[in-house]
Structure formats: structure tokens, C-alpha cells
Coordinates of C-alpha atoms in Angstrom, one line a residue:
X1 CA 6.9 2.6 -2.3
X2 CA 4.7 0.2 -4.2
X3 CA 0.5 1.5 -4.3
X4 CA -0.8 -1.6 -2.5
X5 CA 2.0 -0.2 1.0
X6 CA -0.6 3.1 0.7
X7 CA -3.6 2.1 -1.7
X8 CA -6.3 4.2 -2.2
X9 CA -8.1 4.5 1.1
X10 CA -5.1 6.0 2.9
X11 CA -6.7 9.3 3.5
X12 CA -8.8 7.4 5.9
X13 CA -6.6 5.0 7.5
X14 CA -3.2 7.1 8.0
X15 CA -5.3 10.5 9.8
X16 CA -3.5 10.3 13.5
X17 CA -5.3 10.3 16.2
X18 CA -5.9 13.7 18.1
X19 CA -4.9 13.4 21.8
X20 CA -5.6 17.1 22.0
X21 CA -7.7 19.7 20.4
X22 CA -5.4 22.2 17.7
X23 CA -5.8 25.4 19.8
X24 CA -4.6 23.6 22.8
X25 CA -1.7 22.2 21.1
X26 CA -1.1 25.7 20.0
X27 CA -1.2 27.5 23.2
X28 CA 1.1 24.6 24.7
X29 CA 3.6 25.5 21.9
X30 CA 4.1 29.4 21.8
X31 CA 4.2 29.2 25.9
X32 CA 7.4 27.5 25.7
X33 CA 8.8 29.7 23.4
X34 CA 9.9 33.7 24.1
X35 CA 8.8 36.5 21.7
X36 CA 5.0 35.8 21.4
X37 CA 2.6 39.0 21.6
X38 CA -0.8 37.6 22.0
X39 CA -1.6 38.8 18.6
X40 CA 1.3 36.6 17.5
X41 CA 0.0 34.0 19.9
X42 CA -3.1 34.1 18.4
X43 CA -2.5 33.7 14.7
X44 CA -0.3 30.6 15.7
X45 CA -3.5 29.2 17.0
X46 CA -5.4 29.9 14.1
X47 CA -2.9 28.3 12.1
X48 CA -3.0 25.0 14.4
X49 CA -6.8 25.1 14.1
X50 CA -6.4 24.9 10.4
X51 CA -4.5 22.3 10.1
X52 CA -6.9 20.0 8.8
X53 CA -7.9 21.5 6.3
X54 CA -4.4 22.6 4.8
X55 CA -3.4 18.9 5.4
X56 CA -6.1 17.9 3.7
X57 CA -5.6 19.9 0.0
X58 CA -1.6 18.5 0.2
X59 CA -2.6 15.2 0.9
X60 CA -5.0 15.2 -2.4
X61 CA -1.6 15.0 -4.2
X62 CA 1.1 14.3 -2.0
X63 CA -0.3 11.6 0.4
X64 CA -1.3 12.0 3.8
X65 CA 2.0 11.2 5.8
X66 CA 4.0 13.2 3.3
X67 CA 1.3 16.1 4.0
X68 CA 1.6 16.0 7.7
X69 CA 5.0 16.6 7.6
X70 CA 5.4 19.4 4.8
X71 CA 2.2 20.9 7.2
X72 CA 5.2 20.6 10.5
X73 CA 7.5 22.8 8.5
X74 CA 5.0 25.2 7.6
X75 CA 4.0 25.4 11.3
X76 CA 7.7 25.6 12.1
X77 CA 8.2 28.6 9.6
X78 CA 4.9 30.4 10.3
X79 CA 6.5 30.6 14.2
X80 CA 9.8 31.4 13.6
X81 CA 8.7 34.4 11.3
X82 CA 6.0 35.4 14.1
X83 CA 8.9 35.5 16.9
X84 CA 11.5 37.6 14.2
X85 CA 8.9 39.9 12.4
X86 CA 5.3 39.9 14.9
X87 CA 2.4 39.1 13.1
X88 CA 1.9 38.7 9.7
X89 CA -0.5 41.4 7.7
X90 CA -2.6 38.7 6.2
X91 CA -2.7 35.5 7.8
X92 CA -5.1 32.7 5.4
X93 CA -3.2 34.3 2.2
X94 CA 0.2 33.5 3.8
X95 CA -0.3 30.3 4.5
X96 CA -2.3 29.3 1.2
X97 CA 0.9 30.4 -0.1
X98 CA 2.9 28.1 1.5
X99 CA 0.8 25.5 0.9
X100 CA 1.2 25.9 -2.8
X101 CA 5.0 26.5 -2.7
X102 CA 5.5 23.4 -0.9
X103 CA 3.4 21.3 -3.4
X104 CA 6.0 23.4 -6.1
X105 CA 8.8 22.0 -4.1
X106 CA 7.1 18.4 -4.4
X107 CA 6.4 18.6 -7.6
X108 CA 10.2 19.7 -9.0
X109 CA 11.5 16.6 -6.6
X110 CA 8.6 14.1 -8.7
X111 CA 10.5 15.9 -11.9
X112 CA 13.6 14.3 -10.7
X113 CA 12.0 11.6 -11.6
X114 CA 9.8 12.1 -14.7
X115 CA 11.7 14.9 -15.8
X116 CA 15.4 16.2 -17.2
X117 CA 16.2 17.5 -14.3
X118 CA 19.4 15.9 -12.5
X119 CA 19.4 15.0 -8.6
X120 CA 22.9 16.7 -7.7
X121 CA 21.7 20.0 -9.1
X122 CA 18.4 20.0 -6.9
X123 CA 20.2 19.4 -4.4
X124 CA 22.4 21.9 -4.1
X125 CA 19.5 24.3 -3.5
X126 CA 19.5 23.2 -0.1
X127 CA 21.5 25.8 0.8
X128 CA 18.9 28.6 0.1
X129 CA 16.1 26.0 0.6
X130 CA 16.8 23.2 3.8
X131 CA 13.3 22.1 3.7
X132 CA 13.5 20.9 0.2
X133 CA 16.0 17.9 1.2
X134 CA 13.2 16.3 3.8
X135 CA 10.5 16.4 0.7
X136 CA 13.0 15.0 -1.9
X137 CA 12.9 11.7 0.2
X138 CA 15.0 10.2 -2.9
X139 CA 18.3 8.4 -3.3
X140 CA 20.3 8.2 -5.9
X141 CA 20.0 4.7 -6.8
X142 CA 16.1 5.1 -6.9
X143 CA 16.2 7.6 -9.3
X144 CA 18.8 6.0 -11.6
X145 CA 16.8 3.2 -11.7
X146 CA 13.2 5.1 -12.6
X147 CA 15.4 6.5 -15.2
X148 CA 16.4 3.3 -16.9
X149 CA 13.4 2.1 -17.2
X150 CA 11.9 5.5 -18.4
X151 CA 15.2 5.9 -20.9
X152 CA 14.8 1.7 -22.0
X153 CA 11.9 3.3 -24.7
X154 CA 9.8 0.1 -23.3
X155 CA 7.4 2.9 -22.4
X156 CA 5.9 5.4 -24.0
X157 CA 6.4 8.8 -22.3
X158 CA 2.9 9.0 -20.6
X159 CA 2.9 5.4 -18.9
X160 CA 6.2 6.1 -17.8
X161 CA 5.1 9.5 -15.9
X162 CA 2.0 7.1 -14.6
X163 CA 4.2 4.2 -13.6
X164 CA 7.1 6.2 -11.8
X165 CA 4.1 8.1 -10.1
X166 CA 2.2 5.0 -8.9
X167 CA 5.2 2.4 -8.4
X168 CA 8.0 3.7 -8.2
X169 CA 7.0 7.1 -6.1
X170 CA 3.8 5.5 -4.6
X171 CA 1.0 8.0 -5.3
X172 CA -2.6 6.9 -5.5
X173 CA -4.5 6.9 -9.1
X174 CA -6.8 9.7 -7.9
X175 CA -3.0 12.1 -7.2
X176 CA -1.7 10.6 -10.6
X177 CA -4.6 12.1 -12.4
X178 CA -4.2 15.5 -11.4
X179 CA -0.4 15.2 -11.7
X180 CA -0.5 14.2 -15.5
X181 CA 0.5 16.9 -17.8
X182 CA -2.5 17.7 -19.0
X183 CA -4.4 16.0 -16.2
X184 CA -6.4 12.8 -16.9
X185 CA -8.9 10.3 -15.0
X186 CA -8.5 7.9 -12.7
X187 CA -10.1 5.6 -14.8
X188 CA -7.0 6.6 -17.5
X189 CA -4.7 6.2 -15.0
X190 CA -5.7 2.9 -14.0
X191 CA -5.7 1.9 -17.6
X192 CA -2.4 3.1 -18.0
X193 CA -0.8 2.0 -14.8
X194 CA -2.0 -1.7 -16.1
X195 CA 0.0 -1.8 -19.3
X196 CA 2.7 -0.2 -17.5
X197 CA 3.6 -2.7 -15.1
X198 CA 2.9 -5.5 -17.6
X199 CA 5.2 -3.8 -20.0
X200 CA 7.9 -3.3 -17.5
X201 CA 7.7 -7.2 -15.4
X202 CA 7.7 -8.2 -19.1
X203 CA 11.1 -6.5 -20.2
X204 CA 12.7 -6.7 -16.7
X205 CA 12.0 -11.1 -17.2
X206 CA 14.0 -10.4 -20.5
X207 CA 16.7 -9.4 -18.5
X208 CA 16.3 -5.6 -19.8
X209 CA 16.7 -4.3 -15.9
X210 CA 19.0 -6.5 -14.1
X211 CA 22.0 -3.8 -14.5
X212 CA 20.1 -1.3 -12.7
X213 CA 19.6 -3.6 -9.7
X214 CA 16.1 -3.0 -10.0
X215 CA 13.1 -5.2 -9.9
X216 CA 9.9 -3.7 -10.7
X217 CA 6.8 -3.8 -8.0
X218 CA 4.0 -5.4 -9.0
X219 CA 0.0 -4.7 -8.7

């Protein structure tokens, strides 16, 4: 998804619009559902009232659509282990926690990508981890492509992590920053970003591409 299809001011522009306050949409939830104590009901709400601000840290690096719905399946967990095993000991630590193992599951998918890591092997953890297919939101020919043009040696190794992370994959400069190993500016990553795609329309009119069946987005 090229940057201009989410841009920078999608934080503002992509936040749904609230029908319903969180703690009502909470107590509608576990009332349809058997196996709530009120304690259990309780800590779902608290969860739902949260929301925003868990949404929030994910969407700093994920984007606010993907954020929403990593946030679903952490809702989705957070009640089915309420309803099999009451309520959890510690409530904020738990779901911090899943907060940061689904931006670990986002980040090894973006490795797919940027990395050595081959698609068919991640996948096959979906076995012992179903969630991690919906994040991958991948297909093969996507990510044989991004690895042409990373493996053509048109780019060096750091404007290809920026360029499969802004065109290919979408993110914002602001989420390419922090997602850098080490992490850079925005100002760098826009710098970067620039060459990038010059480099890459460049060699792709040289006919360097065309076998992938891939034509680069532009700025």
C-alpha cells in the first residue's frame, strides 16, 4: 500500500466513530456470553475502556486500521481466557503484554520482508499461533517482489528497509523511524525514502524489474 493511500495524518482521519461509549459496549458483550463473574465482567470493561489508549501505542508503528484489529483479537483473547480461567491476577500488566507480543508478531511478519526469513516457514506457525496469519496480511508474490528489488544491490541495505517499509508495506515516516535498526528521524527517513524511490523507478525504467511483475509506487 503506497504512503500517499495512508499519509501521515492517518491517525486522525481513520479513528472510527464511537456510536457507544467502551463500557457500554462491554457490558453488551459479556451479557451474551455464559461464564462471566462480575469480577470477570468487570475487568472486560476495563479492558474496553482502555481501548484507546492501547490502540493508540500500536498504531504509533503499525497504523491505525492494522491497530484496531490486532486490539479485536486482544479483546477476543482477554474474554476467552476470563470465561476458561476467571479473572486474571493482574489486569494492566496482562494486557501491556499483549500489546507488545502482538507488535513482536508484526514486527517478524515486516522481517518477511526486510529480513532472511522465508514466508512458508512463518507460516507454518499458525498452528500454535492463528492470529499471526490475519497480521501477516502478505502474499507471496508481494514479498517476492520486495525481495528482488532488495536482492537487485540497486539499494543499499538501509533504503531498502526504508523503502519496503514506506512503499511497499505502507508505514508512515514517523513508524519507519522507530522501526529502523538503530532507529533514525523522520527527517532521515524522508531523506532516504527520496533516493529510494528515485533509485528504484530509475532501475525498474531499465527494465531491472519487469520479471518480477512489479512496478514500483511512486511519491
Amino acid at each position: 500500500m503506497p504512503e500517499e493511500m495512508r499519509g501521515e495524518s492517518s491517525a486522525s482521519s481513520d479513528l472510527p466513530v464511537q456510536t457507544s461509549t467502551p463500557a457500554a459496549d462491554a457490558e453488551a458483550s459479556v451479557d451474551v456470553l455464559p461464564g462471566h463473574s462480575n469480577e470477570t465482567r468487570e475487568q472486560l470493561a476495563i479492558a474496553f475502556e482502555q481501548s484507546g489508549m492501547h490502540i493508540a501505542r500500536m498504531a504509533r508503528k503499525a497504523g491505525w486500521q492494522m491497530a484496531e484489529d490486532m486490539w479485536q483479537s486482544i479483546l477476543a483473547g482477554l474474554e476467552r481466557r476470563l470465561v476458561r480461567h476467571g479473572p486474571v491476577e493482574n489486569l494492566d500488566p496482562y494486557l501491556n503484554s499483549c500489546v507488545t507480543k502482538a507488535l513482536s508478531k508484526l514486527r517478524t511478519a515486516i522481517e518477511v520482508l526486510v529480513g532472511d526469513e522465508h514466508l512458508d516457514a512463518l507460516r507454518q506457525r499458525q498452528y500454535t499461533d492463528p492470529q499471526l496469519d490475519s497480521m501477516l496480511q502478505l502474499n507471496t508474490e508481494l514479498v517476492e517482489a520486495a525481495r528482488g528489488v532488495i536482492e537487485s544491490g540497486v539499494l543499499t541495505k538501509r533504503e531498502a528497509h526504508v523503502y519496503v517499509l514506506a512503499q511497499v508495506l505502507g508505514e508512515d515516516n514517523a513508524a519507519v523511524a522507530e522501526w529502523l535498526n538503530p532507529p533514525t528521524t523522520v527527517k532521515a527517513v524522508t531523506q532516504m525514502k527520496y533516493k529510494a524511490v528515485r533509485k528504484v523507478n530509475r532501475a525498474y525504467r531499465q527494465g531491472k524489474f519487469r520479471h518480477l511483475g512489479y512496478e514500483p509506487p511512486h511519491i
